[in-house]
Short mmCIF file of C-alpha atoms in Angstrom, two decimals:
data_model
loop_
_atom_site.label_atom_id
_atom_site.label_comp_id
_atom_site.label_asym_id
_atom_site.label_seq_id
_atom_site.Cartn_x
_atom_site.Cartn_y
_atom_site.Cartn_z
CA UNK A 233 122.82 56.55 142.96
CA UNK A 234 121.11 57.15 139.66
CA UNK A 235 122.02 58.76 136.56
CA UNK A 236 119.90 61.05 135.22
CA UNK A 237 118.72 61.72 131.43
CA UNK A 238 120.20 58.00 130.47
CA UNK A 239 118.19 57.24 127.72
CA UNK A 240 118.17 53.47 127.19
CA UNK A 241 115.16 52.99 124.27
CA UNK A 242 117.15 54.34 121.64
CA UNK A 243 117.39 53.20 118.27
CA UNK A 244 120.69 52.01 116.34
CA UNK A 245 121.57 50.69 112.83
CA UNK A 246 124.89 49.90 113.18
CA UNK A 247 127.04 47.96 115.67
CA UNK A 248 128.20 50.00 118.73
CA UNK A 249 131.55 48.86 120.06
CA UNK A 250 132.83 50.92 123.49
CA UNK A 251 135.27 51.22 125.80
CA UNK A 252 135.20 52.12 129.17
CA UNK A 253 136.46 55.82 129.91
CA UNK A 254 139.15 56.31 132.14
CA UNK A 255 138.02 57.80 134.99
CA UNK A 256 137.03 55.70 137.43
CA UNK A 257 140.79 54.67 137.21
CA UNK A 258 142.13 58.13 137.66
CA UNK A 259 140.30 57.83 141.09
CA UNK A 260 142.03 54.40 141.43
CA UNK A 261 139.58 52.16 141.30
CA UNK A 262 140.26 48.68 139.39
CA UNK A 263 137.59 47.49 137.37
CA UNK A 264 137.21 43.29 138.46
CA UNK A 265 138.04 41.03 135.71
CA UNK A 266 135.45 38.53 137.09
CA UNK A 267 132.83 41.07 136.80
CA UNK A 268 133.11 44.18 134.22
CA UNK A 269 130.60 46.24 136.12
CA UNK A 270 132.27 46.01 139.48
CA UNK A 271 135.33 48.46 140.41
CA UNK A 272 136.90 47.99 143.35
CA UNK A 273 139.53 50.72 145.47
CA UNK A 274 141.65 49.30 148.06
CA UNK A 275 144.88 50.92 150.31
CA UNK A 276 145.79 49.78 153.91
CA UNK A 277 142.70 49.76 155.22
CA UNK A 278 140.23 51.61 153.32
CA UNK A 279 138.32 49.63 150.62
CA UNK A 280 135.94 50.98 148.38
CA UNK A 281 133.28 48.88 145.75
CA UNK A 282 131.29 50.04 143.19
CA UNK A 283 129.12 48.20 141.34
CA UNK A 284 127.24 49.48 138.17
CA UNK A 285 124.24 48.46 136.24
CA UNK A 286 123.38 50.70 133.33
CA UNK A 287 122.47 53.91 134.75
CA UNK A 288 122.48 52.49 138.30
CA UNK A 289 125.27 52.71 141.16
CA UNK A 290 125.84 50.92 144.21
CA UNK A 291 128.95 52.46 146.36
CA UNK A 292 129.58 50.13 149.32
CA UNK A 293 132.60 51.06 151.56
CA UNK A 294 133.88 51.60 155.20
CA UNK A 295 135.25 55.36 154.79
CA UNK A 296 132.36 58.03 154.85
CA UNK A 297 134.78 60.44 153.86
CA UNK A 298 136.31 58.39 150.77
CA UNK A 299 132.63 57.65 149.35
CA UNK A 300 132.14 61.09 149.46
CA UNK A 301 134.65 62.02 147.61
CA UNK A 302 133.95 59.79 145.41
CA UNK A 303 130.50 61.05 145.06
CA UNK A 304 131.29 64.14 144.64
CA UNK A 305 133.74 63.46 141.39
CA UNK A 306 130.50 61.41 140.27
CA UNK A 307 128.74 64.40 140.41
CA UNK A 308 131.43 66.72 138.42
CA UNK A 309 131.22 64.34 135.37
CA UNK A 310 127.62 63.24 135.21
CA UNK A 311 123.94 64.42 136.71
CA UNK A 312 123.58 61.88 139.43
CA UNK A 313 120.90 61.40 142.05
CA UNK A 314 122.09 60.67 145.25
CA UNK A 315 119.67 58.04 146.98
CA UNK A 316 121.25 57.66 150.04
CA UNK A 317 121.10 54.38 151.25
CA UNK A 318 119.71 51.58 149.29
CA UNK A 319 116.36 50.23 150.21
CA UNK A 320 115.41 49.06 146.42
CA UNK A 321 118.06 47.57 144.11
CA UNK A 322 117.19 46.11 140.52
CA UNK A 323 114.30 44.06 142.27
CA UNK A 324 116.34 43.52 145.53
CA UNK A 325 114.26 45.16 148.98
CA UNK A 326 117.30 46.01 151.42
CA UNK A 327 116.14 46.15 154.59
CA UNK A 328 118.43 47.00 157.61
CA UNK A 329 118.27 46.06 161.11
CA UNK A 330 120.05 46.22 164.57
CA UNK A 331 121.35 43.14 163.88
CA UNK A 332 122.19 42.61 159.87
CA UNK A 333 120.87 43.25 156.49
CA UNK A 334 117.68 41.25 154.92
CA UNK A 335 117.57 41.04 151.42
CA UNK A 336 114.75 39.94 149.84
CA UNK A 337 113.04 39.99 146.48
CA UNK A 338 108.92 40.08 148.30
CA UNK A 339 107.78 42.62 145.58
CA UNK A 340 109.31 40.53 142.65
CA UNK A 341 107.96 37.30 143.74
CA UNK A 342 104.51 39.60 143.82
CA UNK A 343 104.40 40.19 140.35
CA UNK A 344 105.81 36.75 139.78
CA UNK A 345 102.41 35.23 141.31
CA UNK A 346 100.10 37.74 139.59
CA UNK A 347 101.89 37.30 135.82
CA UNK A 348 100.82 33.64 136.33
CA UNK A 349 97.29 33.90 137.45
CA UNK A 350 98.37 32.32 140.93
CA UNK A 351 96.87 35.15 143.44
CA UNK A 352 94.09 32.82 144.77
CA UNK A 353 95.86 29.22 144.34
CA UNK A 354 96.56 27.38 147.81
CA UNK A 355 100.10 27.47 148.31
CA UNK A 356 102.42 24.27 148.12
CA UNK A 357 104.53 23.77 151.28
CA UNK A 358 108.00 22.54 149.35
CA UNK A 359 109.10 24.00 146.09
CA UNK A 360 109.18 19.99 144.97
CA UNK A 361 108.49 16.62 145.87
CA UNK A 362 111.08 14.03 146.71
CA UNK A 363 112.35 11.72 144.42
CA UNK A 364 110.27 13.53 141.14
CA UNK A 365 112.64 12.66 138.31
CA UNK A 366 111.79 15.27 135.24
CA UNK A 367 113.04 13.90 131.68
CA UNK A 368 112.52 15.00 127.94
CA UNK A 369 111.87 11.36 127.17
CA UNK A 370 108.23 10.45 125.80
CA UNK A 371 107.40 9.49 128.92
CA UNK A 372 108.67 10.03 132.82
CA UNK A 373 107.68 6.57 134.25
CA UNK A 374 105.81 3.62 133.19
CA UNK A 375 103.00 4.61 134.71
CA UNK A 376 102.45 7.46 132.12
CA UNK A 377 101.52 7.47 128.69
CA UNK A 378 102.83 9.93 125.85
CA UNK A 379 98.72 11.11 126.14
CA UNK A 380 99.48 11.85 129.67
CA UNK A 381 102.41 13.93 129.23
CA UNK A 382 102.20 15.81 125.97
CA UNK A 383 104.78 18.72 124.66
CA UNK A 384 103.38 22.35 125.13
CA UNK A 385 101.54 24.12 122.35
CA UNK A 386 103.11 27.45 123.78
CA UNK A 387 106.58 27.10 125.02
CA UNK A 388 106.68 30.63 125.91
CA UNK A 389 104.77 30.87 128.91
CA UNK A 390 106.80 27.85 130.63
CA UNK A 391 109.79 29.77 129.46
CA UNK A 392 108.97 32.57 130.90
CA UNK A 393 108.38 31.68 134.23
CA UNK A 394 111.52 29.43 134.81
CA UNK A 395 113.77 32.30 133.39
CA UNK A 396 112.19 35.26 136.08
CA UNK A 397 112.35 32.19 138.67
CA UNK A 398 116.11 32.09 137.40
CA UNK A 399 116.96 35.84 138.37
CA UNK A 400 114.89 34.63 141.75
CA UNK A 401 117.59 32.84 142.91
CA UNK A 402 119.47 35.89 143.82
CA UNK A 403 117.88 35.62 147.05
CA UNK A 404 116.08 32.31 147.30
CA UNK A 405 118.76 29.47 147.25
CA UNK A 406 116.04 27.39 148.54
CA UNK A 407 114.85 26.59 144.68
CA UNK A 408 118.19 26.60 143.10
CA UNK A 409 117.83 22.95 142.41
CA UNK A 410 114.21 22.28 141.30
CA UNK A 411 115.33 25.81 138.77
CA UNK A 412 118.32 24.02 137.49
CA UNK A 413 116.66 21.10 136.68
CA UNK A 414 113.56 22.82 134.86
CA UNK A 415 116.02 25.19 133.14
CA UNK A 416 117.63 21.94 130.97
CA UNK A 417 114.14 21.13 129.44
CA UNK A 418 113.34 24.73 128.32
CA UNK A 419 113.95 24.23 124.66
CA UNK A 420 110.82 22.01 124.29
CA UNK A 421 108.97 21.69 127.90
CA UNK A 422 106.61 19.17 128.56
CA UNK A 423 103.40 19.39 130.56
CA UNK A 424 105.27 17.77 133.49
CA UNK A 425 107.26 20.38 133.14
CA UNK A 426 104.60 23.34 133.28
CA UNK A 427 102.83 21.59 136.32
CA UNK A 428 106.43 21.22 138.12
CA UNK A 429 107.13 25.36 137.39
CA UNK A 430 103.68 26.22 139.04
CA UNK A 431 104.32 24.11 142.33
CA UNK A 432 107.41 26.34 142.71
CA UNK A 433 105.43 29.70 142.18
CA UNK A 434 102.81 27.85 144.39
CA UNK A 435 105.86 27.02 147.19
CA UNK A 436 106.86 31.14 146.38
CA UNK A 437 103.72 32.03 147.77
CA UNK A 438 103.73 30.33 151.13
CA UNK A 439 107.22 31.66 151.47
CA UNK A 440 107.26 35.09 150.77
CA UNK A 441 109.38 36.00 154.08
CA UNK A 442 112.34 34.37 153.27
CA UNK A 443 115.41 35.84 151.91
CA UNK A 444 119.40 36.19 152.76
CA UNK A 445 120.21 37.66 156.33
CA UNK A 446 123.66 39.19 156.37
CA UNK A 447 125.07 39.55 159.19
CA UNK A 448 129.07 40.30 160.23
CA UNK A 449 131.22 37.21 161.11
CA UNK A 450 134.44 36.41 158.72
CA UNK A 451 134.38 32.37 159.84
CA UNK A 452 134.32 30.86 155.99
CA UNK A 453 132.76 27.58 155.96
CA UNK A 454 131.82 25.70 152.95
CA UNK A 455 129.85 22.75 152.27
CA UNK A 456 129.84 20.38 149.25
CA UNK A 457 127.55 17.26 148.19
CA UNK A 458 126.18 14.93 145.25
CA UNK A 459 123.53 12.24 144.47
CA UNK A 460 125.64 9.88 142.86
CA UNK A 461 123.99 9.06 139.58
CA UNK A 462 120.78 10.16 139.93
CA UNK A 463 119.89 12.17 136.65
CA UNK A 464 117.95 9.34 134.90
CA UNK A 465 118.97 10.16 131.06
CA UNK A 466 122.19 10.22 131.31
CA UNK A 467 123.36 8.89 135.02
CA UNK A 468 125.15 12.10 135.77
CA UNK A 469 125.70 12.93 139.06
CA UNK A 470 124.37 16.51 140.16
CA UNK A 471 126.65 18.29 142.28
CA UNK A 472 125.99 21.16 144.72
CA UNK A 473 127.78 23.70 147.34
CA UNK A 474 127.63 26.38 149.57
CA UNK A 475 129.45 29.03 151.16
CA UNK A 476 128.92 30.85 154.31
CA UNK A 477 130.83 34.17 155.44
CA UNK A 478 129.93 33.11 159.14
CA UNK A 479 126.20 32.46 159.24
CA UNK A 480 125.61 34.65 155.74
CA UNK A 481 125.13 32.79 152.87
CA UNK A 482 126.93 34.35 149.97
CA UNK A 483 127.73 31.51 147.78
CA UNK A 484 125.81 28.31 146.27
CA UNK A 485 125.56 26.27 143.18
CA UNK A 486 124.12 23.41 141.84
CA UNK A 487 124.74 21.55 138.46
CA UNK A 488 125.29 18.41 136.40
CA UNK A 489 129.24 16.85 136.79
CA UNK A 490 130.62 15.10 133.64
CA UNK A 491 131.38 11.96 135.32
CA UNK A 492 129.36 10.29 138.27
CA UNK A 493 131.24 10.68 141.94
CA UNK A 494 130.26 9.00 144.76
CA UNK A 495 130.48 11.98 148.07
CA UNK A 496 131.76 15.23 148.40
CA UNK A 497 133.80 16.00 152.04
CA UNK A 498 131.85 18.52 154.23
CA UNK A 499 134.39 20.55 156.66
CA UNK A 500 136.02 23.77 157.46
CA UNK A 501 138.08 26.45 155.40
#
């Protein structure tokens, strides 16, 4: 759903502080304290989400005649269009099938690959090669001068690119870890740095299929790793899970532990 005449350009002097009116919870929905813009509405069996962005609305639920309702109080308070069901969600395709839900980001990564001049390049087959260690020292090996590797003129650019290929990973856990790693050098990036960004856009390219298939099963499995020491500055270990509501993944994470470990356990919930 979409609300209409938002207007979200407009100009303010002075510092705006709001609160949230109160009718969503005369309805009875409870707003999440994980995340503000999500309200949730459960009794017995009925359950009821609604997630808001601005002057967006996603209603998810498994009662026709509860969203309905719900709609139709929407309506009463603001001017909403009703879009029926989602096939285009701040940059997220939703495509439906027989057999589960594909979402996908196709059109995004698109854009992605025109904003950076890519359309003709060859594309790269992995987002990045094994064993590249990236660093903010004055050189990455000893094979490599300071000449070799110089600091950008234009941080922007690099910037840029690793924070759109940051929203990215909505849908694409397969670069979660080469983003992470980019995404600590972003204060002053290197050219190693730059050439590392465009082999991802480059992998992005041959790989514009993929996204996360949901489909219903409520078997949780998780799955949990790390590469002992391997983070050359510092000799922190990097650490990384996943979560899987049957063969759906809906959960993953990678980052940099305080203190080196030597192996996660991989099992059953």
């Amino acid at each position: 759903m979409d609300v209409q005449n938002a207007f979200l350009q407009g100009n303010l002097n002075e510092e705006i502080y709001m609160e949230l009116p109160s009718g969503l919870h005369n309805q009875g929905e409870h707003q999440s304290k994980h995340d503000y813009t999500l309200f949730t509405k459960q009794q017995d069996m009925l359950f009821i989400n609604l997630l808001v962005y601005v002057d967006d609305i996603l209603i998810i639920g498994n009662d026709n005649k509860a969203i309905n309702s719900l709609k139709t109080y929407l309506h009463q308070t603001f001017r909403i269009k009703d879009l029926e069901e989602p096939k285009y969600f701040l940059g997220i395709e939703v495509a439906r099938t027989s057999s589960g839900i594909l979402l996908s980001q196709r059109k995004y990564v698109l854009e992605l690959i025109s904003d950076s001049g890519l359309s003709g390049c060859k594309p790269n087959s992995i987002p990045i090669e094994q064993n590249t260690k990236l660093t903010s020292q004055e050189f990455n090996d000893s094979t490599k001068s300071p000449k070799e590797d110089p600091q950008l003129q234009d941080h922007s650019k690099c910037q840029r690119l690793v924070v759109r290929l940051i929203y990215l990973i909505i849908t694409r856990p397969d670069i979660n870890y080469v983003v992470q790693i980019l995404s600590q050098f972003m204060h002053s990036p290197k050219q190693s740095h730059m050439d590392a960004v465009i082999k991802v856009v480059k992998y992005l390219k041959g790989s514009l299929r993929l996204g996360l298939f949901l489909k219903g099963n409520l078997d949780l499995t998780t799955f949990c790793d790390s590469d002992w020491g391997s983070y050359p500055m510092t000799r922190k270990s990097l650490t990384g899970f996943c979560i899987k509501l049957g063969k759906s993944l809906i959960s993953w994470k990678t980052k940099k532990t305080i203190h080196s470990i030597s192996i996660f356990s991989r099992g059953r919930i």
